[in-house]
Short mmCIF file of C-alpha atoms in Angstrom, two decimals:
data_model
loop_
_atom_site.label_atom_id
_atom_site.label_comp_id
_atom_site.label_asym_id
_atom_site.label_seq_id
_atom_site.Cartn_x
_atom_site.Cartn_y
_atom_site.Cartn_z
CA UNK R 6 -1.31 9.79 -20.82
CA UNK R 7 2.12 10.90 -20.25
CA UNK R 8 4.70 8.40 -21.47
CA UNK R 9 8.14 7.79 -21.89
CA UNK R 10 10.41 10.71 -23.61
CA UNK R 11 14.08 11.55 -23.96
CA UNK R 12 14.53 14.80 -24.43
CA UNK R 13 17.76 15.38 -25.92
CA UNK R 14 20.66 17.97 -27.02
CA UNK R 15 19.65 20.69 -25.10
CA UNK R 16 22.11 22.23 -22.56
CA UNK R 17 20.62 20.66 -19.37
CA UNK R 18 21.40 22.42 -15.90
CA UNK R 19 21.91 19.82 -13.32
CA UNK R 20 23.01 20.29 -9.23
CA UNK R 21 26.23 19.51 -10.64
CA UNK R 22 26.40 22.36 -13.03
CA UNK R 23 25.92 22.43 -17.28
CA UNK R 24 25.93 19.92 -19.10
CA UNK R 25 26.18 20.38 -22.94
CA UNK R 26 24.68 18.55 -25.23
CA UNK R 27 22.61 16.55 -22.17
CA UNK R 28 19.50 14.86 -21.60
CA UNK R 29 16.30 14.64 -19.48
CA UNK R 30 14.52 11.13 -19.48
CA UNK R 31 10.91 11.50 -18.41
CA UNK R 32 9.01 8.32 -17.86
CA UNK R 33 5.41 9.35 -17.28
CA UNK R 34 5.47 12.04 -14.35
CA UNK R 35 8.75 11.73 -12.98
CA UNK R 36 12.89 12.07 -14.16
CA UNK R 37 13.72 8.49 -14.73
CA UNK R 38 18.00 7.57 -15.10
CA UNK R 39 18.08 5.44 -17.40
CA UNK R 40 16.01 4.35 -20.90
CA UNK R 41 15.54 1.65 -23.08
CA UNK R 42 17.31 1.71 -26.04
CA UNK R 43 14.77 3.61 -29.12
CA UNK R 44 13.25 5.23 -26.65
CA UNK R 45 11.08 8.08 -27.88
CA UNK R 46 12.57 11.51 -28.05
CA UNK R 47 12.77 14.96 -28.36
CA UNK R 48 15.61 17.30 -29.84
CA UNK R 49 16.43 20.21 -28.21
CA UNK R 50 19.38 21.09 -29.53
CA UNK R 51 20.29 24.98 -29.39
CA UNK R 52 18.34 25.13 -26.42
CA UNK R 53 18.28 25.25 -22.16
CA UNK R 54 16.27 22.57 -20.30
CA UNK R 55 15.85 23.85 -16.39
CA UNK R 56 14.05 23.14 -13.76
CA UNK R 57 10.25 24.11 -13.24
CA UNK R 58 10.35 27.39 -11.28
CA UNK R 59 9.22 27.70 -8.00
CA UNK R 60 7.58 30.69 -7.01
CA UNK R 61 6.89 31.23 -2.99
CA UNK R 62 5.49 34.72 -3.17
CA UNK R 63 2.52 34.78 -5.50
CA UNK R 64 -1.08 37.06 -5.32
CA UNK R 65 -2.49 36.16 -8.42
CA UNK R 66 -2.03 36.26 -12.05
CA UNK R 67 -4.68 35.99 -15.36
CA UNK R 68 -6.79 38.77 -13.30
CA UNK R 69 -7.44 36.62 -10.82
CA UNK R 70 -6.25 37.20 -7.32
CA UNK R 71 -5.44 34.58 -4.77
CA UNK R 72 -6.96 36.56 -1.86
CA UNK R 73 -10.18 37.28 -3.12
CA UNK R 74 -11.08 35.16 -6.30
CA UNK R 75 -13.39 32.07 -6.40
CA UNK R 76 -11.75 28.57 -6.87
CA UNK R 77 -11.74 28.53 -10.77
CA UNK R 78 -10.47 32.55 -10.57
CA UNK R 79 -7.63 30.83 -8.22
CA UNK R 80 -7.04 27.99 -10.52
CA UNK R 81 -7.26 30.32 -13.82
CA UNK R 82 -4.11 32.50 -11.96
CA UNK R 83 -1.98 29.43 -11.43
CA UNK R 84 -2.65 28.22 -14.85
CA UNK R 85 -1.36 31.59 -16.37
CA UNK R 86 1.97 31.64 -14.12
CA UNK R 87 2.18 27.96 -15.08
CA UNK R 88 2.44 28.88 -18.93
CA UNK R 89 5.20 31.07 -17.97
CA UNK R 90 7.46 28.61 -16.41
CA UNK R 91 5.89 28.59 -12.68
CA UNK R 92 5.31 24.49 -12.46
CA UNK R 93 5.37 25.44 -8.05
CA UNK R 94 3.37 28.04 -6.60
CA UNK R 95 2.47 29.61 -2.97
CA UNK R 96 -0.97 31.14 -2.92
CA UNK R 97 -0.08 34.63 -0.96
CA UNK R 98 -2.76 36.76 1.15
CA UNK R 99 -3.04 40.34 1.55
CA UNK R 100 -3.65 41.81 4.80
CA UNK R 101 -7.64 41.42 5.56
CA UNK R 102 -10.01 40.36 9.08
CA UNK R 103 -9.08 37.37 10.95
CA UNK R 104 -12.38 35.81 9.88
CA UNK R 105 -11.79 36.44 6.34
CA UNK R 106 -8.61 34.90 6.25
CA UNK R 107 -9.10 31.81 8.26
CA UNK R 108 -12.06 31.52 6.22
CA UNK R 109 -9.84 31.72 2.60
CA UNK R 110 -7.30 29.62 4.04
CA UNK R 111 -9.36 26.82 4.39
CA UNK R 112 -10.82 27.37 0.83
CA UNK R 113 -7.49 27.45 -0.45
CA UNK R 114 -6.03 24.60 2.05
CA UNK R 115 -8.09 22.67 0.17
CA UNK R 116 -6.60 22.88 -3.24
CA UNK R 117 -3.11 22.49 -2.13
CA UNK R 118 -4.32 18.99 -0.77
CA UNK R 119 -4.81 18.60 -4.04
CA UNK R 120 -1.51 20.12 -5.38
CA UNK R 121 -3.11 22.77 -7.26
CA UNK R 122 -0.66 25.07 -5.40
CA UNK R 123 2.36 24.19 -2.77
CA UNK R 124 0.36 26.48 0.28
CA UNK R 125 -0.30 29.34 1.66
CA UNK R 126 1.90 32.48 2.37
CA UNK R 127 0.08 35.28 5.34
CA UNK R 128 1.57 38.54 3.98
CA UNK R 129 -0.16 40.22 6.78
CA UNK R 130 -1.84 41.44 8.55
CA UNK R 131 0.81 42.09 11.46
CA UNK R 132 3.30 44.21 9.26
CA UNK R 133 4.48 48.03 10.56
CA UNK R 134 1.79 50.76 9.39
CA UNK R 135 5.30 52.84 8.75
CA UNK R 136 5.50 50.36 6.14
CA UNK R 137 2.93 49.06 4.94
CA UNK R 138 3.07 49.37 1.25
CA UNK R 139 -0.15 48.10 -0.39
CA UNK R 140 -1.48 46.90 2.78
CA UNK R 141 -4.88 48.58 4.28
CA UNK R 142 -3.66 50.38 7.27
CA UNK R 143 -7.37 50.11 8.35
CA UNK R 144 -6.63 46.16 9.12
CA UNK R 145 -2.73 46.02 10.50
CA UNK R 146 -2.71 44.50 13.79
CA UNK R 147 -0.01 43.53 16.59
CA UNK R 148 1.08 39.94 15.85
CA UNK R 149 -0.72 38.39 18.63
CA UNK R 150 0.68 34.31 18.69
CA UNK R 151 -2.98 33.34 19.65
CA UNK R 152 -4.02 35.13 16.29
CA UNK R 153 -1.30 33.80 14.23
CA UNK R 154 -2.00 30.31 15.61
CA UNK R 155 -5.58 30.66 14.31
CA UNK R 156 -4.62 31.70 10.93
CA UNK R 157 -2.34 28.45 10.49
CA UNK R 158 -4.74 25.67 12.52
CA UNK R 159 -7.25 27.52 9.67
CA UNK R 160 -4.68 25.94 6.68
CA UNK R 161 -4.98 22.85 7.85
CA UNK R 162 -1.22 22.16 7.71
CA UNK R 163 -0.68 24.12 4.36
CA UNK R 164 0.80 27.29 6.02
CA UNK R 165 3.93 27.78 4.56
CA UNK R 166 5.14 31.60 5.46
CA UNK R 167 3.80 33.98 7.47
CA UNK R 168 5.28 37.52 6.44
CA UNK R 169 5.80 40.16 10.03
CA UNK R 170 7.36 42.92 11.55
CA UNK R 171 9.02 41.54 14.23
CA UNK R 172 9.43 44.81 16.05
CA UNK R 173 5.79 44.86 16.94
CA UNK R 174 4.75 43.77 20.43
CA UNK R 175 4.17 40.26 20.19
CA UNK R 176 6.39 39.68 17.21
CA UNK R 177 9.42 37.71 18.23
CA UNK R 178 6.77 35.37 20.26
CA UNK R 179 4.97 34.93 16.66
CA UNK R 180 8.65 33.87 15.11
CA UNK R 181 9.35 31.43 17.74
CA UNK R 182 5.79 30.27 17.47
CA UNK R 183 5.85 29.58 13.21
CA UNK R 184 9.33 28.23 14.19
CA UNK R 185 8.06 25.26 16.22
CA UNK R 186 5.33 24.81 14.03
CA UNK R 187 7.61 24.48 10.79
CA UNK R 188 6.39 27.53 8.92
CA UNK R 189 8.83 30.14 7.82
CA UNK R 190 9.12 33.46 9.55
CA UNK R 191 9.45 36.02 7.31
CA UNK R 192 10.45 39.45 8.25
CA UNK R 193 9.24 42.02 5.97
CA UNK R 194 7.28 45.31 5.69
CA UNK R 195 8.86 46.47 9.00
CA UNK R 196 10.55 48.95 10.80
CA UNK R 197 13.10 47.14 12.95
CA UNK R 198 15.95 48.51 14.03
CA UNK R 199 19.37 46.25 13.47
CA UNK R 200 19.46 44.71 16.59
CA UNK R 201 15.69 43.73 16.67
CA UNK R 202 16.45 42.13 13.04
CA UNK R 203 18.83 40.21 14.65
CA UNK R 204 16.48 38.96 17.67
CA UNK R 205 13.94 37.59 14.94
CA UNK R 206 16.93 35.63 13.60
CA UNK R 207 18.00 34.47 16.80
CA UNK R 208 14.38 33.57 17.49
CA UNK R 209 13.45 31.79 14.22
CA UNK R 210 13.20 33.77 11.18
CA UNK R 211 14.61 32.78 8.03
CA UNK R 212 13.06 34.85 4.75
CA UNK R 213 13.57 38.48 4.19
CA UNK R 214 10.35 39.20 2.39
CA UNK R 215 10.91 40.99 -1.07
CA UNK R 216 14.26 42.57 0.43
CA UNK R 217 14.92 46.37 0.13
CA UNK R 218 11.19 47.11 -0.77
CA UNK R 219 9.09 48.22 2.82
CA UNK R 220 11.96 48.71 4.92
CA UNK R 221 14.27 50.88 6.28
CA UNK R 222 17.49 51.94 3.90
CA UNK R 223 20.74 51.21 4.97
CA UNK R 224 22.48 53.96 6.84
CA UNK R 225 26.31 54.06 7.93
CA UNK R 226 24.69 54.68 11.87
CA UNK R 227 21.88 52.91 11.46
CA UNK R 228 22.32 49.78 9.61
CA UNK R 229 18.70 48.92 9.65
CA UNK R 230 17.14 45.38 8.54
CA UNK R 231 18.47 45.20 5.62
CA UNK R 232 22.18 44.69 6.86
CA UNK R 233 21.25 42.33 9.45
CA UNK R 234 19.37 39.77 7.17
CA UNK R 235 22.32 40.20 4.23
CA UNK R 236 25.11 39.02 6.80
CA UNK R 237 22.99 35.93 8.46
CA UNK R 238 23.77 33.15 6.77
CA UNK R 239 20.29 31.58 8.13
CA UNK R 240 18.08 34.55 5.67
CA UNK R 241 17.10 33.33 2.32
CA UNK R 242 16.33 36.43 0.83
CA UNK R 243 13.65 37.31 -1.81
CA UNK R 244 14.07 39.46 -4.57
CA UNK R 245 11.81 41.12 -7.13
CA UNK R 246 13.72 41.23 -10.20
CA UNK R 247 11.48 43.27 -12.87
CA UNK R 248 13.65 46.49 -13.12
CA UNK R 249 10.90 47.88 -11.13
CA UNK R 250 11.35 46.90 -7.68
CA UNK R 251 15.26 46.97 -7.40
CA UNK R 252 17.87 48.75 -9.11
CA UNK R 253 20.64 46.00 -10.93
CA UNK R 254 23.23 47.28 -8.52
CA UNK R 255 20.94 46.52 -4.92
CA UNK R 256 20.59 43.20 -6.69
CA UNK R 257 24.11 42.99 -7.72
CA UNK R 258 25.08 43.73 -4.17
CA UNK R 259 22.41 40.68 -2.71
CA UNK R 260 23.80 38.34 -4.40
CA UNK R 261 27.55 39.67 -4.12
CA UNK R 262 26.91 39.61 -0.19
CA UNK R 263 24.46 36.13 0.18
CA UNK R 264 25.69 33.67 -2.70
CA UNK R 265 23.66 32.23 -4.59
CA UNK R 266 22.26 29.53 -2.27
CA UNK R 267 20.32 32.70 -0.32
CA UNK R 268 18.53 34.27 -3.16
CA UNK R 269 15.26 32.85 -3.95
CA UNK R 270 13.40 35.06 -6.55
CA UNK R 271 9.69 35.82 -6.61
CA UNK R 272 6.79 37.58 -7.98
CA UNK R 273 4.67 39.22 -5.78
CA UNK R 274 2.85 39.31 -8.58
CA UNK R 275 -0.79 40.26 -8.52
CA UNK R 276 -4.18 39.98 -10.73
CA UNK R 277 -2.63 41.65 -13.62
CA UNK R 278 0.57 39.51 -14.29
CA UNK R 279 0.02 37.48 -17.87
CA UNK R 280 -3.15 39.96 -18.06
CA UNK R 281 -2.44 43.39 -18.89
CA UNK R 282 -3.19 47.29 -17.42
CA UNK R 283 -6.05 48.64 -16.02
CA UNK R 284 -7.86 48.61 -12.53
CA UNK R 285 -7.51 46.12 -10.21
CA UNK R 286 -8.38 45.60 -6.53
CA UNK R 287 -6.12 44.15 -4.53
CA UNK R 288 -7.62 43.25 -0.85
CA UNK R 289 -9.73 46.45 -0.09
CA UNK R 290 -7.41 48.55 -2.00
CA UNK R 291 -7.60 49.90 -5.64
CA UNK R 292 -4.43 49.38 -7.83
CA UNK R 293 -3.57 50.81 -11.42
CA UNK R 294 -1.25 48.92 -13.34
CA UNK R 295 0.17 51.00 -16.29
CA UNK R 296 3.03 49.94 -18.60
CA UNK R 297 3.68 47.08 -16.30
CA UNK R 298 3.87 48.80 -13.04
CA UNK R 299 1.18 48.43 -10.36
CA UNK R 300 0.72 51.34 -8.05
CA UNK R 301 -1.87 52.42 -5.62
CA UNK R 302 -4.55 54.69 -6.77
CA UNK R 303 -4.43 56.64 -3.76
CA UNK R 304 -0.60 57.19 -2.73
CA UNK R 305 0.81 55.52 -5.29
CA UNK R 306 2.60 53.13 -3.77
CA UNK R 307 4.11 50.19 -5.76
CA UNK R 308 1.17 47.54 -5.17
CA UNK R 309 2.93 44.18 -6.15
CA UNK R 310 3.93 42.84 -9.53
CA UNK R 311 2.78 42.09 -13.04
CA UNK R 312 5.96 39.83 -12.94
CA UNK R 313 6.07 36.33 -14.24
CA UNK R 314 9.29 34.00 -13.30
CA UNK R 315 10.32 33.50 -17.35
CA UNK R 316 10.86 37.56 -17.24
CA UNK R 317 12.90 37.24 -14.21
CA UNK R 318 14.77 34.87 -15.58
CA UNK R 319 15.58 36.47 -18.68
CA UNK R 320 16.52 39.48 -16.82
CA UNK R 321 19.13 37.63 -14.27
CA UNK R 322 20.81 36.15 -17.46
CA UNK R 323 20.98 38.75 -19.55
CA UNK R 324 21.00 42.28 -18.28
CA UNK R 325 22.39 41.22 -14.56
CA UNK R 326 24.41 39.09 -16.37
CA UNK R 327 24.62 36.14 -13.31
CA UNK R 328 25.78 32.37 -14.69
CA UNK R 329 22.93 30.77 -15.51
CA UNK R 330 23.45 27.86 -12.63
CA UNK R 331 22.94 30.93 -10.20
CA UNK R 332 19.50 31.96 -11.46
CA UNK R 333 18.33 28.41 -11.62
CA UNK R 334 18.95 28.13 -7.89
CA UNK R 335 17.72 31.74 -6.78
CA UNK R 336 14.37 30.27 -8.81
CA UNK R 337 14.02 27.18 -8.48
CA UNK R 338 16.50 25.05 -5.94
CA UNK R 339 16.34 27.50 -3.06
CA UNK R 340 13.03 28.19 -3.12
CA UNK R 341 11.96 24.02 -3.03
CA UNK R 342 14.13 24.14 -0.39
CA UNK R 343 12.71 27.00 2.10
CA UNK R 344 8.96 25.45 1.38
CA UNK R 345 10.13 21.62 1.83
CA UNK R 346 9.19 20.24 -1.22
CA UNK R 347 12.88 19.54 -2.54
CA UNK R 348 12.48 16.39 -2.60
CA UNK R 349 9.75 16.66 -5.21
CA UNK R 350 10.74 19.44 -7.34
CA UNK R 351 13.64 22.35 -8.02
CA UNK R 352 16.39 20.18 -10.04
CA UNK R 353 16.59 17.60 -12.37
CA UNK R 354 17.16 14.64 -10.82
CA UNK R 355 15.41 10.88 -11.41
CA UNK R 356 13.23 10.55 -9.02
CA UNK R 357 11.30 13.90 -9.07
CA UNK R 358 8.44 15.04 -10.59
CA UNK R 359 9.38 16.05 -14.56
CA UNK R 360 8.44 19.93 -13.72
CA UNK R 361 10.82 21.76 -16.56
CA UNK R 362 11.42 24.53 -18.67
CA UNK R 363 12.65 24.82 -22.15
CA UNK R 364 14.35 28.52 -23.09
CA UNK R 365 15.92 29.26 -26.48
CA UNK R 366 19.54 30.54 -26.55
CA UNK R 367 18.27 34.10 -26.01
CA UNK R 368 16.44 32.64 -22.86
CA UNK R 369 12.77 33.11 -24.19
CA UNK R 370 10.54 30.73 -23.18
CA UNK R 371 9.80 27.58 -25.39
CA UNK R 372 8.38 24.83 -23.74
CA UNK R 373 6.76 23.76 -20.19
CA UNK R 374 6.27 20.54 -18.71
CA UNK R 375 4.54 19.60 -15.32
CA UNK R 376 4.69 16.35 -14.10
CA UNK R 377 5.40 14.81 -17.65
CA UNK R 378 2.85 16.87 -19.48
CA UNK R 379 3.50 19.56 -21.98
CA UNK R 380 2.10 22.79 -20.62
CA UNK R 381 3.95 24.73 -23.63
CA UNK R 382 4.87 22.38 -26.14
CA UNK R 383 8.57 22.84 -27.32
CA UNK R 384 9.07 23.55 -31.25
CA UNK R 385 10.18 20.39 -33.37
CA UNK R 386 13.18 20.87 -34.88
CA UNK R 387 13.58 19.68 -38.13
#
């Protein structure tokens, strides 16, 4: 049973900012503010303590994917993102049949009732066959509001985003329609113009899914998307940072342009993250994963991520080379925030559930604790 624990001389990131030499007081599943004096604890010194990360844009992980896999595959892929650091995840769909989808989001409403996972993300189906990434062009449909209303009376509340390209007939009615029904709006694999971005804004969006990657580049005549959700200081945009996905300078220039408090980083990672290569499916479509990258086997297309949040992590603080208090919010503040569960999880403060990770000095992953309990148990020093 989780107890009380002090965990001590660690550089702790708070709201506030670093605090050297600081302190975490967990009493049983939740950040307490004060302890009895001898309370047990832990020493940390030489290391980071940081929030749990929160990832809102998730497929799978462990070789198990979150569209397709039974509940124990489903539970085995949170468990493996969990061991890196990911204490909050969204359970994200591929494009697939109306009936399929309904039928997995009630399957998977189900466990985040339970709080296995924080919901559901639609990535699909009513995204732009221009770009449509690793998306079966076979099952891309208009964004009909009647359809989209199905999918999230189907999750049972637990609907958090709903990924679209607004540009399609029917698509700003499907924003204002996830906008009264408090699920994000996300535009993403799309072909908009500028001035369409801008009426999904006006109407209700709020995410840029995995910016950059499936839509238009920016063009000096043709701005495109991609200017139109940097500027709007109502997009949160998401960012794939595995040296993969985005060059350091397009991510340099995000979070030059948004601030920090409009970055939220994700995975998009699918069956093979934590796993390793091979051959995956992912929906209806076969994917490769070699060294890392997962591509299409037919067109080649980059098919998600074998990205967990620790790696993304280490990257922003090392080779990107962003203060540390601005990765913690792109991965773990902002993200609580978009999905509502802030008041839960995403920063250290008494009150919240004890979700936290532990990260030597060279940002490698030590420890992980959800809700009190050691996922990763941290080294004792001596």
């Amino acid at each position: 049973m989780a107890a009380l624990n002090v965990l001590s001389g660690a550089r702790v990131v708070l709201p506030a900012g670093v605090v050297e030499n600081g302190r975490v007081i967990v009493d049983g599943a939740r950040i307490a503010g004060s302890a009895p004096a001898g309370a047990p604890s832990t020493d940390l010194t030489g290391h980071w303590v940081v929030p749990g990360f929160v990832d809102m844009h998730n497929h799978g992980g462990g070789g198990a994917s979150f569209t397709s896999g039974s509940i124990d595959d489903i539970l085995k892929g949170v468990r493996t993102h969990r061991l890196h650091g990911t204490t909050t995840v969204v359970a994200s769909f591929v494009t697939g049949e109306t009936d399929f989808l309904t039928q997995r989001a009630g399957l998977l409403s189900e466990l985040a009732e339970q709080g296995e996972i924080a919901g559901i993300h639609f990535e699909g189906p009513f995204i732009s066959p221009c770009r449509k990434g690793a998306h079966d062009e076979t099952l891309l449909r208009d964004p009909d509001p009647a359809e989209v209303r199905k999918l999230l009376d189907a999750a049972r509340g637990q609907a958090k985003m709903l990924t679209l390209a607004p540009e399609l007939p029917g698509g700003i009615d499907s924003v204002r329609l996830l906008a009264e029904h408090g699920v994000i709006a996300a535009i993403g694999h799309t072909d908009a113009t500028y001035a369409q971005t801008v009426e999904a804004i006006d109407a209700g969006a709020t995410v840029a899914t995995h910016l950059y990657n499936a839509m238009p580049a920016i063009g000096h005549r043709a701005p495109g998307p991609i200017a139109a959700l940097l500027e709007d200081e109502r997009i949160t945009v998401e960012l794939i940072n595995d040296g993969t996905h985005l060059h350091p300078a397009a991510l340099e220039l995000a979070f030059h342009h948004v601030g920090s408090g409009r970055v939220a980083f994700i995975t998009d990672a699918m069956d093979a993250a934590g796993f390793g290569d091979g051959r995956y499916m992912l929906g209806t479509l076969e994917v490769e994963v070699k060294d890392s990258v997962a591509r299409l086997v037919e067109g080649n297309s980059i098919a998600g991520s074998t990205l967990t949040l620790d790696r993304a992590f280490k990257r922003a603080a090392t080779i990107d080379k962003l203060p540390v208090e601005d990765v913690v919010r792109a991965i773990s503040a902002n993200p609580a925030r978009l999905l509502g569960v802030d008041d839960r999880v995403g920063s250290l403060e008494p009150g919240k559930d004890a979700d936290l990770v532990v990260l030597d000095e060279d940002f490698e992953l030590k420890g992980v604790m959800r809700k009190g309990r050691w996922i990763v148990e941290p080294p004792r020093l001596a």
